[in-house]
PDB file of C-alpha atoms in Angstrom:
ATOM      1  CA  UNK V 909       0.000   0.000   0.000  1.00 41.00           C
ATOM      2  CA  UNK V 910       2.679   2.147   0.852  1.00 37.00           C
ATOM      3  CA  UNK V 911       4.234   1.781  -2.420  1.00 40.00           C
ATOM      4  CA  UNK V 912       0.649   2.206  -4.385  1.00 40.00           C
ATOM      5  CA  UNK V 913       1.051   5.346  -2.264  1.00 41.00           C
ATOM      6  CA  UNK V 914       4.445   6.477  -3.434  1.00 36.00           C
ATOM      7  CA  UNK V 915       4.022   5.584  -6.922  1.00 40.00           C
ATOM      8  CA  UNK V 916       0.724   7.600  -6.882  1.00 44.00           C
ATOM      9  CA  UNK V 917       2.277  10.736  -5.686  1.00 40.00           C
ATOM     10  CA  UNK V 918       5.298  10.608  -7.587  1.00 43.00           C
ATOM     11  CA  UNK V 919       2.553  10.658 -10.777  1.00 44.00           C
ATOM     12  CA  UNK V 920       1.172  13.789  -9.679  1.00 43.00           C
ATOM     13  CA  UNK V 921       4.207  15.477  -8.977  1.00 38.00           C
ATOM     14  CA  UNK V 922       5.306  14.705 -12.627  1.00 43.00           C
ATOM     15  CA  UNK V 923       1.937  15.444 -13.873  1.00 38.00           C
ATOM     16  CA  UNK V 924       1.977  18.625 -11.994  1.00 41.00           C
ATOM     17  CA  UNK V 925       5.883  19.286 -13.030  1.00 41.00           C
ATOM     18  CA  UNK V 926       5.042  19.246 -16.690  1.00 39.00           C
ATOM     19  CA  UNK V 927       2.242  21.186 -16.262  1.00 39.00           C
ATOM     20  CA  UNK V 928       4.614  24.085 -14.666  1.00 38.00           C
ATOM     21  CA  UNK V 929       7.116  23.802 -17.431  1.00 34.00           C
ATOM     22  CA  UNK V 930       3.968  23.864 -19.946  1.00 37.00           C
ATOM     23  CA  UNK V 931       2.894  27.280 -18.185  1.00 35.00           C
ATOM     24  CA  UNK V 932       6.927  28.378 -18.313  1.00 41.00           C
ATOM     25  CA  UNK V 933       7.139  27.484 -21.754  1.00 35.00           C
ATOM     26  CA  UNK V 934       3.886  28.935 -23.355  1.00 42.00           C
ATOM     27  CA  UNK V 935       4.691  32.186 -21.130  1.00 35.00           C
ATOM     28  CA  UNK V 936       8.496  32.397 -22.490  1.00 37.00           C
ATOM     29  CA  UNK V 937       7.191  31.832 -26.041  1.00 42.00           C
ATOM     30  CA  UNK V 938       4.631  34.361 -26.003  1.00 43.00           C
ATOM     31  CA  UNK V 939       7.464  36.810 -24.392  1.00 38.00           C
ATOM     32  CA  UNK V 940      10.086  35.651 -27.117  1.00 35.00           C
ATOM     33  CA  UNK V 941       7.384  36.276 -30.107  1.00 38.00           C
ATOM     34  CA  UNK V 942       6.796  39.346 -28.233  1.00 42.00           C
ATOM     35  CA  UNK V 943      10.446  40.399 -28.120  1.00 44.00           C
ATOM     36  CA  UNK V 944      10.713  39.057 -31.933  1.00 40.00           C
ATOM     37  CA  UNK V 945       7.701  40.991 -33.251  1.00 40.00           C
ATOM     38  CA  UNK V 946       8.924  44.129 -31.302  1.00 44.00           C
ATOM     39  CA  UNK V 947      12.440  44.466 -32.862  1.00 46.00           C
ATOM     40  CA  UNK V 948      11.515  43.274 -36.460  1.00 38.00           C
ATOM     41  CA  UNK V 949       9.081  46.560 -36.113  1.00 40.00           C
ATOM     42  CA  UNK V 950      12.217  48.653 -34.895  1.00 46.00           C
ATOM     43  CA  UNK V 951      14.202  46.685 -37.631  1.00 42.00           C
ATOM     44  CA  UNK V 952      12.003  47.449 -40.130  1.00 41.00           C
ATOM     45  CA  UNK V 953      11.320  51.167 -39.009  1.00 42.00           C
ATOM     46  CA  UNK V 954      15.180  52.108 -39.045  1.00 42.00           C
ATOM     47  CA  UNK V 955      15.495  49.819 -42.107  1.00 40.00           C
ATOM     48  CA  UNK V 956      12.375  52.523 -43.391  1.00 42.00           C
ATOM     49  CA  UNK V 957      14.330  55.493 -42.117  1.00 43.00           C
ATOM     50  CA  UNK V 958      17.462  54.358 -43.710  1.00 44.00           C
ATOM     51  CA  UNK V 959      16.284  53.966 -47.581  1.00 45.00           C
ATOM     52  CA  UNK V 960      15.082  56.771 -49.663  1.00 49.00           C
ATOM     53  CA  UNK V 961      11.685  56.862 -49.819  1.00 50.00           C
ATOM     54  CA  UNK V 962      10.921  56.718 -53.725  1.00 50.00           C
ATOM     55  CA  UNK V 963       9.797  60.118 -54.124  1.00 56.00           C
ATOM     56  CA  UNK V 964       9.997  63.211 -56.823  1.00 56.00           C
ATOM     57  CA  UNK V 965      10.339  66.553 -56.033  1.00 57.00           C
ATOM     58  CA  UNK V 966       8.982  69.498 -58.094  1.00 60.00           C
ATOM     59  CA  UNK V 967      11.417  72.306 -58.782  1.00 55.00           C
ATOM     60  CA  UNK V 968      10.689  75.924 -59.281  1.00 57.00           C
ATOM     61  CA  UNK V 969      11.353  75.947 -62.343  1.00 54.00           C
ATOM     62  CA  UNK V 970       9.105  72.670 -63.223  1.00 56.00           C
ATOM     63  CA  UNK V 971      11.767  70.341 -63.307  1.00 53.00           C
ATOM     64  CA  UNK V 972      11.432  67.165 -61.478  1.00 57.00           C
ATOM     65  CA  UNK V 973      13.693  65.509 -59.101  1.00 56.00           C
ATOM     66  CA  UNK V 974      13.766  61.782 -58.214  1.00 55.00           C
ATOM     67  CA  UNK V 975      15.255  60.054 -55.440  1.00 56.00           C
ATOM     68  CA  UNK V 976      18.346  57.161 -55.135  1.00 56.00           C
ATOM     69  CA  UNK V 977      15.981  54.627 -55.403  1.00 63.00           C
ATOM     70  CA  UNK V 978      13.668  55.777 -57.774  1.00 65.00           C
ATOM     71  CA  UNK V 979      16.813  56.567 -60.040  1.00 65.00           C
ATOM     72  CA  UNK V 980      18.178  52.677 -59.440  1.00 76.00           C
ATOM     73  CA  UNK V 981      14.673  51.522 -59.953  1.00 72.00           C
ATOM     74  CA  UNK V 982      14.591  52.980 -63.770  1.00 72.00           C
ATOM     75  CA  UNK V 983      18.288  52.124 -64.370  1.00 73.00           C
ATOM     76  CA  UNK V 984      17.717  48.684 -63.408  1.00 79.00           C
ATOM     77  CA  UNK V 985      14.600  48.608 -65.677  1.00 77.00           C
ATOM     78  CA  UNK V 986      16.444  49.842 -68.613  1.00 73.00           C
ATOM     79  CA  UNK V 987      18.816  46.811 -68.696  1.00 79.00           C
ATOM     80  CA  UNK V 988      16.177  44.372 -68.795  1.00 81.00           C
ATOM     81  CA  UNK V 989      14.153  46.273 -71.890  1.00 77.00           C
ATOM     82  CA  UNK V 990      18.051  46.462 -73.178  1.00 76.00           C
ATOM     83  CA  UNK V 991      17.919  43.918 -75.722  1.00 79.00           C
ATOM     84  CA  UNK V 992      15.047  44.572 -76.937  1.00 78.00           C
ATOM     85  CA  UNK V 993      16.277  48.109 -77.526  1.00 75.00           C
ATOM     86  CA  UNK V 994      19.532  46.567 -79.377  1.00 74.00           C
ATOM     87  CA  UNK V 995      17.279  44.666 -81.011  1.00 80.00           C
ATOM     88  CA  UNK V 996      14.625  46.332 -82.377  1.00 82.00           C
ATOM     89  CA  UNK V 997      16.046  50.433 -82.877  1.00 87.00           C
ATOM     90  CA  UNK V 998      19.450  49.546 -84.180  1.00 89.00           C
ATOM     91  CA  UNK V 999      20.642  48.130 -86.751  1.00 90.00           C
ATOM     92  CA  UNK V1000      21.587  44.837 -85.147  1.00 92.00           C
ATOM     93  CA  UNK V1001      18.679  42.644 -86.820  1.00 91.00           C
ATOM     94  CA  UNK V1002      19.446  43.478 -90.534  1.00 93.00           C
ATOM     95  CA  UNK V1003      23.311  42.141 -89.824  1.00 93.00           C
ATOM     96  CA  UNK V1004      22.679  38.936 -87.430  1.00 94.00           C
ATOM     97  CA  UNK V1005      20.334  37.982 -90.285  1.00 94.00           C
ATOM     98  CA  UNK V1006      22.535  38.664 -93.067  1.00 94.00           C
ATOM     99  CA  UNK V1007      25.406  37.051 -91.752  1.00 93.00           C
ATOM    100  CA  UNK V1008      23.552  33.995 -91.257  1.00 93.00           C
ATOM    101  CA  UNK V1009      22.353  33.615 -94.100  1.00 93.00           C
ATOM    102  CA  UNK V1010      25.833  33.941 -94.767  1.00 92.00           C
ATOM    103  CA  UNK V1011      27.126  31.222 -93.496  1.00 92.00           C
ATOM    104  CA  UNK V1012      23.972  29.015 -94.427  1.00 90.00           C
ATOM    105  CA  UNK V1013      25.099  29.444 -98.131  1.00 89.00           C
ATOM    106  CA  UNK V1014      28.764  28.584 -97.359  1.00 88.00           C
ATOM    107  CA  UNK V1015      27.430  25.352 -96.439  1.00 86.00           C
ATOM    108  CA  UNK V1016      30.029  25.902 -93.062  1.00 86.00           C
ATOM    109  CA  UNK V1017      27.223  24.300 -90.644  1.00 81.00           C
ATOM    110  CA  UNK V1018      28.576  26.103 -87.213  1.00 83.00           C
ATOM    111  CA  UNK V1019      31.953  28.150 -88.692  1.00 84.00           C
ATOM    112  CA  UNK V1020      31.899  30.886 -87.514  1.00 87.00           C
ATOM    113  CA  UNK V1021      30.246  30.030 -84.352  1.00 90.00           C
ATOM    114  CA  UNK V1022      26.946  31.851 -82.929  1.00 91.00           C
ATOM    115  CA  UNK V1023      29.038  33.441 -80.362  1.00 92.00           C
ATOM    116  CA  UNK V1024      31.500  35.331 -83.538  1.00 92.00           C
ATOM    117  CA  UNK V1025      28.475  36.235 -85.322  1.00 92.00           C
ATOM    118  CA  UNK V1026      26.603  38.131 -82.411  1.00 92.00           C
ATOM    119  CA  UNK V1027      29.996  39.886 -81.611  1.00 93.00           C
ATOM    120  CA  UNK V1028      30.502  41.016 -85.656  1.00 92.00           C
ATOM    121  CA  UNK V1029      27.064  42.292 -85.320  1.00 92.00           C
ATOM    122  CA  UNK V1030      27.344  44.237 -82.406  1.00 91.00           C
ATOM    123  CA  UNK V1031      30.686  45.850 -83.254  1.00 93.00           C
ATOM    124  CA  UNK V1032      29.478  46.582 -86.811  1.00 93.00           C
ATOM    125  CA  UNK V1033      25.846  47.868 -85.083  1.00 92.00           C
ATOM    126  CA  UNK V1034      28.333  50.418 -82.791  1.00 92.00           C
ATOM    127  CA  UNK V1035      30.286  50.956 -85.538  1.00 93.00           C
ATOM    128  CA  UNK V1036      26.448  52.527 -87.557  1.00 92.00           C
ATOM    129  CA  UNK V1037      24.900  53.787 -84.493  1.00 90.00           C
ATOM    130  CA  UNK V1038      28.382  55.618 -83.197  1.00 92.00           C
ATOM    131  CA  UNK V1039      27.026  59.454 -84.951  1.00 91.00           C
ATOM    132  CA  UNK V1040      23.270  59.173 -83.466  1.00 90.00           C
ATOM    133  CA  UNK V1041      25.215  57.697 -79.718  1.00 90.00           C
ATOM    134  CA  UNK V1042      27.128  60.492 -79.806  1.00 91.00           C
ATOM    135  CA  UNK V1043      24.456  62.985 -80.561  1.00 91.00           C
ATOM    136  CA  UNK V1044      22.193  61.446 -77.854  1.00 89.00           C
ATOM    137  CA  UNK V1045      25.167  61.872 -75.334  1.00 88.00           C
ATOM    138  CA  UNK V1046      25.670  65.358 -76.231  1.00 89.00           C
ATOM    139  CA  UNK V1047      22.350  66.312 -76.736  1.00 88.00           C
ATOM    140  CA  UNK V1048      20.565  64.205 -73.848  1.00 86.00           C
ATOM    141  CA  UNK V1049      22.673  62.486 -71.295  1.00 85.00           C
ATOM    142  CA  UNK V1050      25.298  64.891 -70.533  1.00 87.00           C
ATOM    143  CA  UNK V1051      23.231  67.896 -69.773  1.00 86.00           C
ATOM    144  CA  UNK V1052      20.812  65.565 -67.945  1.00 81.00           C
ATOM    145  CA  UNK V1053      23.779  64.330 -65.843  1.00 83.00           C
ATOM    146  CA  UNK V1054      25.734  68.326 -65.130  1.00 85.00           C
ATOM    147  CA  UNK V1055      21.984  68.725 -63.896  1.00 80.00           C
ATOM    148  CA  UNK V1056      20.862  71.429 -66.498  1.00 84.00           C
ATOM    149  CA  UNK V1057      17.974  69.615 -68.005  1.00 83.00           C
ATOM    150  CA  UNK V1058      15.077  67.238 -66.237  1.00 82.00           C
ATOM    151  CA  UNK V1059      14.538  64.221 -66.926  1.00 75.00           C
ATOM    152  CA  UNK V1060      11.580  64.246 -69.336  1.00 81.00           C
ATOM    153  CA  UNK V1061      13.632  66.683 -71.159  1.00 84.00           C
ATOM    154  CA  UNK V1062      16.590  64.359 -71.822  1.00 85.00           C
ATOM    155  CA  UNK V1063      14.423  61.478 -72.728  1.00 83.00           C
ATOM    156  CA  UNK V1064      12.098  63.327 -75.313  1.00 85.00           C
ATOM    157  CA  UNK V1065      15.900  64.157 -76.764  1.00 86.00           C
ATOM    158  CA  UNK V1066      17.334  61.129 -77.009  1.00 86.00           C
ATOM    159  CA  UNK V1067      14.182  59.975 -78.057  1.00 85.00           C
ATOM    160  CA  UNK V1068      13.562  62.203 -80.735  1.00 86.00           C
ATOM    161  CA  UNK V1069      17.602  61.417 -82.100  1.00 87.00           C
ATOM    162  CA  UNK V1070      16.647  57.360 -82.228  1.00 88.00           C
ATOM    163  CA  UNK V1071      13.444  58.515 -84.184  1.00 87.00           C
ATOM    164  CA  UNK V1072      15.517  60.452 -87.234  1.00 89.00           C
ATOM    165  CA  UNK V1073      17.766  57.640 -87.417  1.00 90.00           C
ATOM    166  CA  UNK V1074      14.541  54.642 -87.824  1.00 90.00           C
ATOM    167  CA  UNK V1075      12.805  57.026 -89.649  1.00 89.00           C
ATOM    168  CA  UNK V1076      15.982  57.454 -92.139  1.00 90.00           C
ATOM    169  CA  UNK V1077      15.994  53.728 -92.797  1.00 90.00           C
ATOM    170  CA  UNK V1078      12.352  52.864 -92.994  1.00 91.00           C
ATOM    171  CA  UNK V1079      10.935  52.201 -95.963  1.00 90.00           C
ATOM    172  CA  UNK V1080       7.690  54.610 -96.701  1.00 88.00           C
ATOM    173  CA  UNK V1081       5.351  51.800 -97.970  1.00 89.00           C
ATOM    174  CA  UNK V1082       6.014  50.086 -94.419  1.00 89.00           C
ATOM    175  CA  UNK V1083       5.776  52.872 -92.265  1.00 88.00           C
ATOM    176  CA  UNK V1084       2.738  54.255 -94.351  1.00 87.00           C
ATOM    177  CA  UNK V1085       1.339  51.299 -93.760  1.00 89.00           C
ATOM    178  CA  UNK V1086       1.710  51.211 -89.651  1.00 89.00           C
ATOM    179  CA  UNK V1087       0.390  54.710 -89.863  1.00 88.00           C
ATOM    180  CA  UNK V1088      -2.786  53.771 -91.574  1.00 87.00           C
ATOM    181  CA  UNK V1089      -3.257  50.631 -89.366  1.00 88.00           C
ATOM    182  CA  UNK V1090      -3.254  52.837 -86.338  1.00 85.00           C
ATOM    183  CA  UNK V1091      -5.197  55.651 -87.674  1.00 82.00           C
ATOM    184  CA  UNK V1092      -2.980  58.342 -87.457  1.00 81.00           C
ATOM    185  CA  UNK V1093      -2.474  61.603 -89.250  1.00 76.00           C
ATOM    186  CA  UNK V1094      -0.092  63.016 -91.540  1.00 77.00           C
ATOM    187  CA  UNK V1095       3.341  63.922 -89.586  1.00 78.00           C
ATOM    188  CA  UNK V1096       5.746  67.275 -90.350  1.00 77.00           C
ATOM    189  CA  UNK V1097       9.005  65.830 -88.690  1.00 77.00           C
ATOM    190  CA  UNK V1098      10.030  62.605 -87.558  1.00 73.00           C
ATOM    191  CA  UNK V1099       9.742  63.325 -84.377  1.00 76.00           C
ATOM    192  CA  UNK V1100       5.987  63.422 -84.968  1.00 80.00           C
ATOM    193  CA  UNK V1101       5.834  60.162 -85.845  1.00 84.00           C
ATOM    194  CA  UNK V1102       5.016  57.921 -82.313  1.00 86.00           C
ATOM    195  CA  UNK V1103       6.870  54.719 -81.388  1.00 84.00           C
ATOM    196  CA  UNK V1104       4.100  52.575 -81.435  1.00 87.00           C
ATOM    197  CA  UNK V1105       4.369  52.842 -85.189  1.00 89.00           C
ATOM    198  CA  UNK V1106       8.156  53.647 -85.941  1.00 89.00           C
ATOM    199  CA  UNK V1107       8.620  50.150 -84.045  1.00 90.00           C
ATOM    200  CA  UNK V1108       7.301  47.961 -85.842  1.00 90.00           C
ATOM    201  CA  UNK V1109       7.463  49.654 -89.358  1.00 92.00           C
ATOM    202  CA  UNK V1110      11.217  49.872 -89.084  1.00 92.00           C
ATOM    203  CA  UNK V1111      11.890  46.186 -87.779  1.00 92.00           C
ATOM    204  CA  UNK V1112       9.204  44.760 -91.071  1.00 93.00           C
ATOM    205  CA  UNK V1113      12.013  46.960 -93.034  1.00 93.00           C
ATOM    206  CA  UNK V1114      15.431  45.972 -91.171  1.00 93.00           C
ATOM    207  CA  UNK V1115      13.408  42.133 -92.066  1.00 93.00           C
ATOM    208  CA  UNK V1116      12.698  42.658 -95.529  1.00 93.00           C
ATOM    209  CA  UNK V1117      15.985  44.549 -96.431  1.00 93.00           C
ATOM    210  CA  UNK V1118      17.976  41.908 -94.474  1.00 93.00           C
ATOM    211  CA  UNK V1119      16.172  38.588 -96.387  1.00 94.00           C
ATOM    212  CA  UNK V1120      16.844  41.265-100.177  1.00 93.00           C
ATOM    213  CA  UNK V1121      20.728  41.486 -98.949  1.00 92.00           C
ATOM    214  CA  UNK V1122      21.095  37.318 -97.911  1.00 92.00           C
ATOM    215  CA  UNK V1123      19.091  36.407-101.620  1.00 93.00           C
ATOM    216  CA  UNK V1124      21.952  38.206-103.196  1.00 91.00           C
ATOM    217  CA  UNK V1125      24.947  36.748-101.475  1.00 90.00           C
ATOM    218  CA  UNK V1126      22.967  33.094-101.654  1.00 91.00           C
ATOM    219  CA  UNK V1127      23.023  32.899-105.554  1.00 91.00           C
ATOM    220  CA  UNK V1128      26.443  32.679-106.151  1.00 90.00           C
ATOM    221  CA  UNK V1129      26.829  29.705-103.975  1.00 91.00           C
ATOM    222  CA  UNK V1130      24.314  28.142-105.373  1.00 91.00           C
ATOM    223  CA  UNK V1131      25.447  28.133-108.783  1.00 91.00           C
ATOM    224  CA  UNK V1132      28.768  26.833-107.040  1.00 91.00           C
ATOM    225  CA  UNK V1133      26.271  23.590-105.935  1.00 88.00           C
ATOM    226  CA  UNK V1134      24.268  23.134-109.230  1.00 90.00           C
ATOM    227  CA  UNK V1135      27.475  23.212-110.986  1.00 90.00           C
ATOM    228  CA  UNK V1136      29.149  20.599-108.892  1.00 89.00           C
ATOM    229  CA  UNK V1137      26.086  18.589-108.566  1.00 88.00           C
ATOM    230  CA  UNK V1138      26.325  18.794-112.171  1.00 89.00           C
ATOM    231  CA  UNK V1139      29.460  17.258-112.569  1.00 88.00           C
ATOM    232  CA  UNK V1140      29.030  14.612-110.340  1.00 86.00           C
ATOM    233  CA  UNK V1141      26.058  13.165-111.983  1.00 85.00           C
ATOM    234  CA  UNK V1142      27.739  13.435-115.181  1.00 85.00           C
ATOM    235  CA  UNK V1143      30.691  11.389-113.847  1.00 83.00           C
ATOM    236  CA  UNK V1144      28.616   8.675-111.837  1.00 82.00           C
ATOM    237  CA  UNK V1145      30.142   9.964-108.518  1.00 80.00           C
ATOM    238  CA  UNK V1146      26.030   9.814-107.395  1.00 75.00           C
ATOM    239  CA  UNK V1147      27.588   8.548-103.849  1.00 78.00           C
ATOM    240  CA  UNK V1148      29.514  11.357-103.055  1.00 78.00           C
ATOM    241  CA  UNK V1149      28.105  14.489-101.140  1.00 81.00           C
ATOM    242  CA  UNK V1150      28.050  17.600-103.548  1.00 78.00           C
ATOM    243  CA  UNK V1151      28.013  19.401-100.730  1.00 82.00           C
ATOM    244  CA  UNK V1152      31.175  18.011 -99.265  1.00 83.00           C
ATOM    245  CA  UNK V1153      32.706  18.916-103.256  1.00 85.00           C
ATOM    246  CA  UNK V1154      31.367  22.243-103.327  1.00 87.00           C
ATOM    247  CA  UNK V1155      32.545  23.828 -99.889  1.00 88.00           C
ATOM    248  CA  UNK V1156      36.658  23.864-100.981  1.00 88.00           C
ATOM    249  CA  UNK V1157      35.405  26.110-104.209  1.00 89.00           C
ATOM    250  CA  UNK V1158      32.821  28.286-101.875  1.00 89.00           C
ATOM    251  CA  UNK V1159      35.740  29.180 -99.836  1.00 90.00           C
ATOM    252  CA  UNK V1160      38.098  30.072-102.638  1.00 89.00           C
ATOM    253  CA  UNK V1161      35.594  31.993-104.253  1.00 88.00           C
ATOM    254  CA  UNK V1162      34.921  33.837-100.832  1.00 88.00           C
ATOM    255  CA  UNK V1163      38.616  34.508 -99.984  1.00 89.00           C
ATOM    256  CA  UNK V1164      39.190  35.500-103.940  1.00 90.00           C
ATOM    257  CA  UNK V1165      36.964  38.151-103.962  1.00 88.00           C
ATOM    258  CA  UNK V1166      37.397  39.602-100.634  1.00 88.00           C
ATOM    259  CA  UNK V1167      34.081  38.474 -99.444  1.00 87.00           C
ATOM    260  CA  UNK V1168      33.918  39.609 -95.375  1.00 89.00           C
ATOM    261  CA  UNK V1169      35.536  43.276 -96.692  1.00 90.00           C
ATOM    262  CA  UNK V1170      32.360  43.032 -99.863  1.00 89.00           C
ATOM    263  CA  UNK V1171      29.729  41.848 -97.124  1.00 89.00           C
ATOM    264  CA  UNK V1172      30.473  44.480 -94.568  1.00 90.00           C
ATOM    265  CA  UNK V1173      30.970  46.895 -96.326  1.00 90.00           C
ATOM    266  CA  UNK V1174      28.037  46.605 -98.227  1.00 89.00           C
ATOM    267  CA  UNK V1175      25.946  46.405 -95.129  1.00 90.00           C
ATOM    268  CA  UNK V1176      27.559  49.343 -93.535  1.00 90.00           C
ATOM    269  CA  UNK V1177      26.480  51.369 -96.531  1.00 90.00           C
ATOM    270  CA  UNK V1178      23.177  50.729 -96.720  1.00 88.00           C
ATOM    271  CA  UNK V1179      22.035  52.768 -93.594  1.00 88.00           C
ATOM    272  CA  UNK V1180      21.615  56.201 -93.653  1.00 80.00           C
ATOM    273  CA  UNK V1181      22.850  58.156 -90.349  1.00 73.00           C
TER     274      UNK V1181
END
């Protein structure tokens, strides 16, 4: 009986000992959550206090002032609409296209690789866009950056520089055409005429003058293969590539006549800056 007894009590006392350490525990969780909630708040006040609020001020004069992190928040949305800038209001398209074609009709499969390619057509695209850059930095981003001009004024002035330079090498049918789609009005200057339709009316040109260019520099080469083909047949060689045949005498006649000096050089000139 005694040790009924004992064993009795020494349940309760357990019983009752988790129950205090339940109480301790709920209590010191509810103090620590406390605690926690009450310096993320603080953290997240002087984390508040310490970041530019995005803001823009009004001047005096009407010009408008942004803040740090308004300023990083447009910069770092620039470089993600960055390629399709390069893309689609340089002259970047009509080359990468050309000089694939290129290389299609040279029957070279990967020579020169993707990588060479992109990097001809972005040195060559500097190379054409290097007068409107410069006017845009003069014109646009330097005064904008010695703080004499806003920012709406810099970017209607850069703007306004890209627009002569699409609107130099757009063809009128295509650009007509845009304007008629979208219902607009006759235009004085080409800075009248509105993205939305200088867009897409100068990348259907940069595609259509691009595919005019490649259909040039592809007959050649494919005389090169008919003739060879030709020859083959007429010799019973029917088992050997014409392909493989033809590529020695694609390259010859590409070195011979100075063909990466013809093609560049040719593409360079057609733009008008």
């Amino acid at each position: 009986m005694q040790r009924a007894s004992l064993i009795s009590i020494g349940h309760h006392l357990a019983v009752a000992a988790i129950a205090i350490l339940a109480v301790d525990v709920g209590f010191a969780g509810q103090a620590v959550a406390q605690d926690s909630a009450g310096s993320l708040v603080s953290n997240m006040a002087g984390f508040g206090a310490g970041l530019p609020a995005l803001i823009s001020n009004n001047g005096a004069d009407g010009s408008t002032s942004y803040s740090l992190s308004l300023q990083i928040l447009a910069l770092m949305t620039a470089i993600t609409v960055l390629p399709s800038i390069v893309l689609g209001m340089t002259s970047f398209t009509r080359i990468i296209i050309v000089l694939s074609i290129l290389r299609q009709a040279m029957g070279t499969q990967q020579t020169p690789p993707n990588q060479v390619l992109i990097a001809i057509a972005l040195f060559l695209t500097f190379f054409i866009m290097s007068p409107t850059l410069t006017t845009i930095y003069d014109t646009a981003a330097e005064p904008y950056l010695n703080g004499s001009v806003s920012a709406e004024s810099a970017l209607s002035t850069a703007s306004g520089d890209m627009k002569k330079f699409m609107v130099m090498n757009t063809r009128k049918d295509d650009l007509n055409m845009f304007m008629d789609l979208a219902e607009k009005g006759a235009v004085e200057t080409p800075e009248d005429v509105p993205l939305t339709v200088l867009l897409p009316a100068f990348i259907t040109s940069e595609l259509k003058t691009a595919f005019q260019i490649g259909f040039l520099l592809f007959l050649p080469f494919l005389v090169i293969d008919m003739v060879v083909a030709s020859v083959l047949m007429s010799l019973g060689m029917m088992m050997l590539s014409p392909m493989l045949v033809a590529l020695p005498f694609k390259l010859l006649l590409f070195v011979l006549v100075d063909g990466w000096s013809m093609t560049v050089g040719s593409l360079v000139a057609t733009y008008a800056v």
